[in-house]
PDB file of C-alpha atoms in Angstrom:
ATOM      1  CA  MET A  23     -13.391  16.096   7.857  1.00 51.00           C
ATOM      2  CA  ARG A  24     -14.647  12.821   9.305  1.00 53.00           C
ATOM      3  CA  LYS A  25     -17.466  12.994  11.822  1.00 64.00           C
ATOM      4  CA  ASN A  26     -17.210  11.147  15.107  1.00 65.00           C
ATOM      5  CA  ILE A  27     -19.020   7.842  14.550  1.00 66.00           C
ATOM      6  CA  GLN A  28     -20.013   5.245  17.138  1.00 66.00           C
ATOM      7  CA  LYS A  29     -20.430   1.700  15.851  1.00 67.00           C
ATOM      8  CA  ILE A  30     -22.720  -0.690  17.705  1.00 67.00           C
ATOM      9  CA  THR A  31     -23.637  -4.289  17.053  1.00 67.00           C
ATOM     10  CA  VAL A  32     -27.030  -5.676  17.957  1.00 67.00           C
ATOM     11  CA  GLU A  33     -27.867  -9.353  17.571  1.00 71.00           C
ATOM     12  CA  ILE A  34     -31.408 -10.269  16.600  1.00 73.00           C
ATOM     13  CA  PRO A  35     -33.083 -13.653  16.198  1.00 76.00           C
ATOM     14  CA  MET A  36     -33.200 -15.126  12.696  1.00 80.00           C
ATOM     15  CA  LYS A  37     -37.003 -14.884  12.640  1.00 80.00           C
ATOM     16  CA  CYS A  38     -36.860 -11.116  13.230  1.00 76.00           C
ATOM     17  CA  TYR A  39     -34.024 -10.735  10.739  1.00 74.00           C
ATOM     18  CA  ALA A  40     -36.141 -12.455   8.083  1.00 78.00           C
ATOM     19  CA  PHE A  41     -39.114 -10.227   9.011  1.00 77.00           C
ATOM     20  CA  ILE A  42     -37.035  -7.042   8.731  1.00 75.00           C
ATOM     21  CA  ARG A  43     -35.450  -8.164   5.490  1.00 75.00           C
ATOM     22  CA  GLN A  44     -38.861  -8.990   4.005  1.00 77.00           C
ATOM     23  CA  ASN A  45     -40.151  -5.562   5.018  1.00 74.00           C
ATOM     24  CA  VAL A  46     -37.174  -3.877   3.372  1.00 70.00           C
ATOM     25  CA  LEU A  47     -37.692  -5.841   0.161  1.00 72.00           C
ATOM     26  CA  THR A  48     -41.386  -4.963   0.035  1.00 76.00           C
ATOM     27  CA  GLY A  49     -40.843  -1.323   0.964  1.00 71.00           C
ATOM     28  CA  ARG A  50     -42.623  -1.500   4.322  1.00 71.00           C
ATOM     29  CA  LYS A  51     -41.274   0.369   7.331  1.00 71.00           C
ATOM     30  CA  THR A  52     -38.928  -1.395   9.726  1.00 68.00           C
ATOM     31  CA  SER A  53     -38.073   1.418  12.095  1.00 72.00           C
ATOM     32  CA  ARG A  54     -40.316   0.209  14.928  1.00 74.00           C
ATOM     33  CA  THR A  55     -38.681  -3.215  14.978  1.00 71.00           C
ATOM     34  CA  LEU A  56     -35.185  -1.761  14.834  1.00 74.00           C
ATOM     35  CA  SER A  57     -36.037   0.748  17.549  1.00 75.00           C
ATOM     36  CA  ARG A  58     -37.113  -2.097  19.825  1.00 75.00           C
ATOM     37  CA  TYR A  59     -33.777  -3.863  19.386  1.00 75.00           C
ATOM     38  CA  LEU A  60     -31.802  -0.666  19.908  1.00 77.00           C
ATOM     39  CA  PHE A  61     -33.863   0.072  23.033  1.00 82.00           C
ATOM     40  CA  THR A  62     -32.999  -3.410  24.310  1.00 81.00           C
ATOM     41  CA  PHE A  63     -29.309  -2.871  23.558  1.00 80.00           C
ATOM     42  CA  PHE A  64     -29.181   0.449  25.406  1.00 84.00           C
ATOM     43  CA  THR A  65     -31.098  -1.020  28.354  1.00 87.00           C
ATOM     44  CA  VAL A  66     -28.579  -3.865  28.571  1.00 87.00           C
ATOM     45  CA  LEU A  67     -25.724  -1.367  28.263  1.00 88.00           C
ATOM     46  CA  ALA A  68     -27.117   0.844  31.049  1.00 90.00           C
ATOM     47  CA  ASP A  69     -27.577  -2.156  33.359  1.00 93.00           C
ATOM     48  CA  GLY A  70     -24.027  -3.312  32.645  1.00 93.00           C
ATOM     49  CA  GLU A  71     -22.620   0.162  33.247  1.00 94.00           C
ATOM     50  CA  ARG A  72     -24.305   0.505  36.643  1.00 94.00           C
ATOM     51  CA  SER A  73     -22.678  -2.706  37.791  1.00 94.00           C
ATOM     52  CA  LEU A  74     -19.324  -2.081  36.102  1.00 95.00           C
ATOM     53  CA  PHE A  75     -18.907   1.380  37.645  1.00 95.00           C
ATOM     54  CA  ARG A  76     -19.256  -0.165  41.119  1.00 95.00           C
ATOM     55  CA  VAL A  77     -16.767  -3.000  40.507  1.00 95.00           C
ATOM     56  CA  PHE A  78     -13.716  -1.050  39.316  1.00 96.00           C
ATOM     57  CA  SER A  79     -11.943   2.011  40.665  1.00 96.00           C
ATOM     58  CA  GLN A  80     -11.012   4.820  38.288  1.00 96.00           C
ATOM     59  CA  ALA A  81      -7.365   3.706  38.187  1.00 95.00           C
ATOM     60  CA  GLU A  82      -8.335   0.079  37.525  1.00 96.00           C
ATOM     61  CA  ALA A  83     -10.741   1.133  34.784  1.00 96.00           C
ATOM     62  CA  ARG A  84      -8.083   3.247  33.040  1.00 96.00           C
ATOM     63  CA  ARG A  85      -5.551   0.398  33.256  1.00 96.00           C
ATOM     64  CA  LEU A  86      -8.085  -2.143  32.004  1.00 97.00           C
ATOM     65  CA  ALA A  87      -9.077   0.048  29.049  1.00 96.00           C
ATOM     66  CA  THR A  88      -5.404   0.382  28.107  1.00 96.00           C
ATOM     67  CA  ILE A  89      -4.907  -3.388  28.302  1.00 96.00           C
ATOM     68  CA  LEU A  90      -8.017  -4.104  26.212  1.00 96.00           C
ATOM     69  CA  ASP A  91      -7.011  -1.503  23.630  1.00 96.00           C
ATOM     70  CA  ALA A  92      -3.581  -3.128  23.348  1.00 95.00           C
ATOM     71  CA  ALA A  93      -5.177  -6.569  22.878  1.00 94.00           C
ATOM     72  CA  HIS A  94      -7.625  -5.141  20.344  1.00 95.00           C
ATOM     73  CA  HIS A  95      -4.791  -3.717  18.237  1.00 94.00           C
ATOM     74  CA  ALA A  96      -2.098  -6.377  18.761  1.00 94.00           C
ATOM     75  CA  ASP A  97      -4.341  -9.396  18.152  1.00 90.00           C
ATOM     76  CA  GLU A  98      -6.574  -7.552  15.683  1.00 92.00           C
ATOM     77  CA  LEU A  99      -9.612  -8.569  17.720  1.00 90.00           C
ATOM     78  CA  PRO A 100     -12.720  -6.616  16.735  1.00 92.00           C
ATOM     79  CA  TRP A 101     -14.565  -4.986  19.656  1.00 91.00           C
ATOM     80  CA  GLU A 102     -17.659  -6.959  18.615  1.00 89.00           C
ATOM     81  CA  GLU A 103     -15.770 -10.200  19.180  1.00 92.00           C
ATOM     82  CA  LEU A 104     -14.460  -9.054  22.557  1.00 93.00           C
ATOM     83  CA  CYS A 105     -18.072  -8.277  23.565  1.00 91.00           C
ATOM     84  CA  ILE A 106     -19.000 -11.952  23.377  1.00 91.00           C
ATOM     85  CA  PHE A 107     -16.091 -13.236  25.481  1.00 94.00           C
ATOM     86  CA  SER A 108     -17.056 -14.798  28.789  1.00 96.00           C
ATOM     87  CA  GLY A 109     -15.668 -13.266  31.946  1.00 96.00           C
ATOM     88  CA  MET A 110     -13.201 -16.133  32.362  1.00 97.00           C
ATOM     89  CA  ARG A 111     -11.973 -15.860  28.777  1.00 96.00           C
ATOM     90  CA  LEU A 112     -11.624 -12.095  29.024  1.00 96.00           C
ATOM     91  CA  GLY A 113      -9.753 -12.490  32.321  1.00 96.00           C
ATOM     92  CA  ALA A 114      -7.343 -14.881  30.607  1.00 96.00           C
ATOM     93  CA  LEU A 115      -6.807 -12.356  27.803  1.00 96.00           C
ATOM     94  CA  VAL A 116      -6.089  -9.589  30.314  1.00 96.00           C
ATOM     95  CA  GLY A 117      -3.682 -11.987  32.063  1.00 96.00           C
ATOM     96  CA  LEU A 118      -1.703 -12.405  28.839  1.00 95.00           C
ATOM     97  CA  TYR A 119      -1.127  -8.666  28.533  1.00 95.00           C
ATOM     98  CA  ALA A 120      -0.805  -7.817  32.219  1.00 94.00           C
ATOM     99  CA  PRO A 121       0.051 -10.945  34.232  1.00 94.00           C
ATOM    100  CA  ASN A 122       0.811  -8.941  37.394  1.00 94.00           C
ATOM    101  CA  GLU A 123      -2.654  -7.349  37.538  1.00 94.00           C
ATOM    102  CA  THR A 124      -4.165 -10.189  39.577  1.00 94.00           C
ATOM    103  CA  ASN A 125      -6.838  -8.002  41.197  1.00 95.00           C
ATOM    104  CA  ILE A 126      -8.091  -6.738  37.828  1.00 96.00           C
ATOM    105  CA  ILE A 127      -7.929 -10.240  36.316  1.00 96.00           C
ATOM    106  CA  SER A 128     -10.067 -11.697  39.119  1.00 97.00           C
ATOM    107  CA  LYS A 129     -12.630  -8.903  38.794  1.00 97.00           C
ATOM    108  CA  VAL A 130     -12.802  -9.277  35.004  1.00 97.00           C
ATOM    109  CA  SER A 131     -13.192 -13.049  35.326  1.00 97.00           C
ATOM    110  CA  ALA A 132     -16.300 -12.528  37.447  1.00 96.00           C
ATOM    111  CA  LEU A 133     -18.038 -10.169  34.985  1.00 96.00           C
ATOM    112  CA  GLY A 134     -21.298 -11.105  33.335  1.00 95.00           C
ATOM    113  CA  ALA A 135     -22.410 -10.433  29.765  1.00 93.00           C
ATOM    114  CA  PHE A 136     -23.955  -7.013  30.475  1.00 94.00           C
ATOM    115  CA  GLU A 137     -20.829  -5.768  32.245  1.00 96.00           C
ATOM    116  CA  ILE A 138     -18.586  -7.032  29.433  1.00 96.00           C
ATOM    117  CA  ILE A 139     -20.611  -5.125  26.849  1.00 94.00           C
ATOM    118  CA  ALA A 140     -20.350  -1.983  28.994  1.00 95.00           C
ATOM    119  CA  LEU A 141     -16.618  -2.550  29.472  1.00 96.00           C
ATOM    120  CA  MET A 142     -16.030  -2.768  25.718  1.00 95.00           C
ATOM    121  CA  GLU A 143     -18.043   0.396  25.152  1.00 92.00           C
ATOM    122  CA  TYR A 144     -15.919   2.135  27.780  1.00 95.00           C
ATOM    123  CA  ALA A 145     -12.609   0.811  26.388  1.00 95.00           C
ATOM    124  CA  GLN A 146     -13.503   2.126  22.938  1.00 93.00           C
ATOM    125  CA  THR A 147     -13.694   5.666  24.307  1.00 92.00           C
ATOM    126  CA  LEU A 148      -9.915   5.594  24.855  1.00 92.00           C
ATOM    127  CA  GLY A 149      -9.501   7.114  21.391  1.00 88.00           C
ATOM    128  CA  THR A 150     -11.525  10.194  22.409  1.00 89.00           C
ATOM    129  CA  PRO A 151      -9.704  11.696  25.416  1.00 91.00           C
ATOM    130  CA  GLU A 152     -12.540  13.993  26.575  1.00 92.00           C
ATOM    131  CA  LEU A 153     -15.127  11.211  26.464  1.00 90.00           C
ATOM    132  CA  PHE A 154     -12.714   8.760  28.086  1.00 93.00           C
ATOM    133  CA  ALA A 155     -12.045  11.174  30.964  1.00 94.00           C
ATOM    134  CA  ARG A 156     -15.770  11.826  31.428  1.00 93.00           C
ATOM    135  CA  GLN A 157     -16.592   8.103  31.464  1.00 94.00           C
ATOM    136  CA  THR A 158     -13.718   7.364  33.846  1.00 95.00           C
ATOM    137  CA  THR A 159     -15.153   9.751  36.449  1.00 95.00           C
ATOM    138  CA  ARG A 160     -18.226   7.502  36.644  1.00 94.00           C
ATOM    139  CA  PHE A 161     -16.175   4.695  38.227  1.00 95.00           C
ATOM    140  CA  ARG A 162     -15.836   4.644  41.989  1.00 87.00           C
ATOM    141  CA  GLY A 163     -13.187   7.009  43.315  1.00 72.00           C
TER     142      GLY A 163
END
């Protein structure tokens, strides 16, 4: 039986990557450095979520997650790649899959990097119905 696994991607500067790699090769501990980057990622995610939950209604969030999931599967776009789309680019992608959703497209186009990361994390929960329902309740009613 496969355990439920959550994959995250954290970008770190080349200097820190070289430092961590050197520590691994020499057998020194790297957990403090990795913890700092994970802390930063979760801080960014929490900030993005606070903003994202205010922007979209529950119905809009569900529709948007469905659209993003369709794009993810149809275009074989990894979630990590979707995380680095600008708001305008992501809005254009949503427009390809749902051209009549002008309100959602305009809201997506105005999103910043933190909100986009939070949106991708939310959209990935679509595969876990209980988690998806719980996350959806956090959007404005």
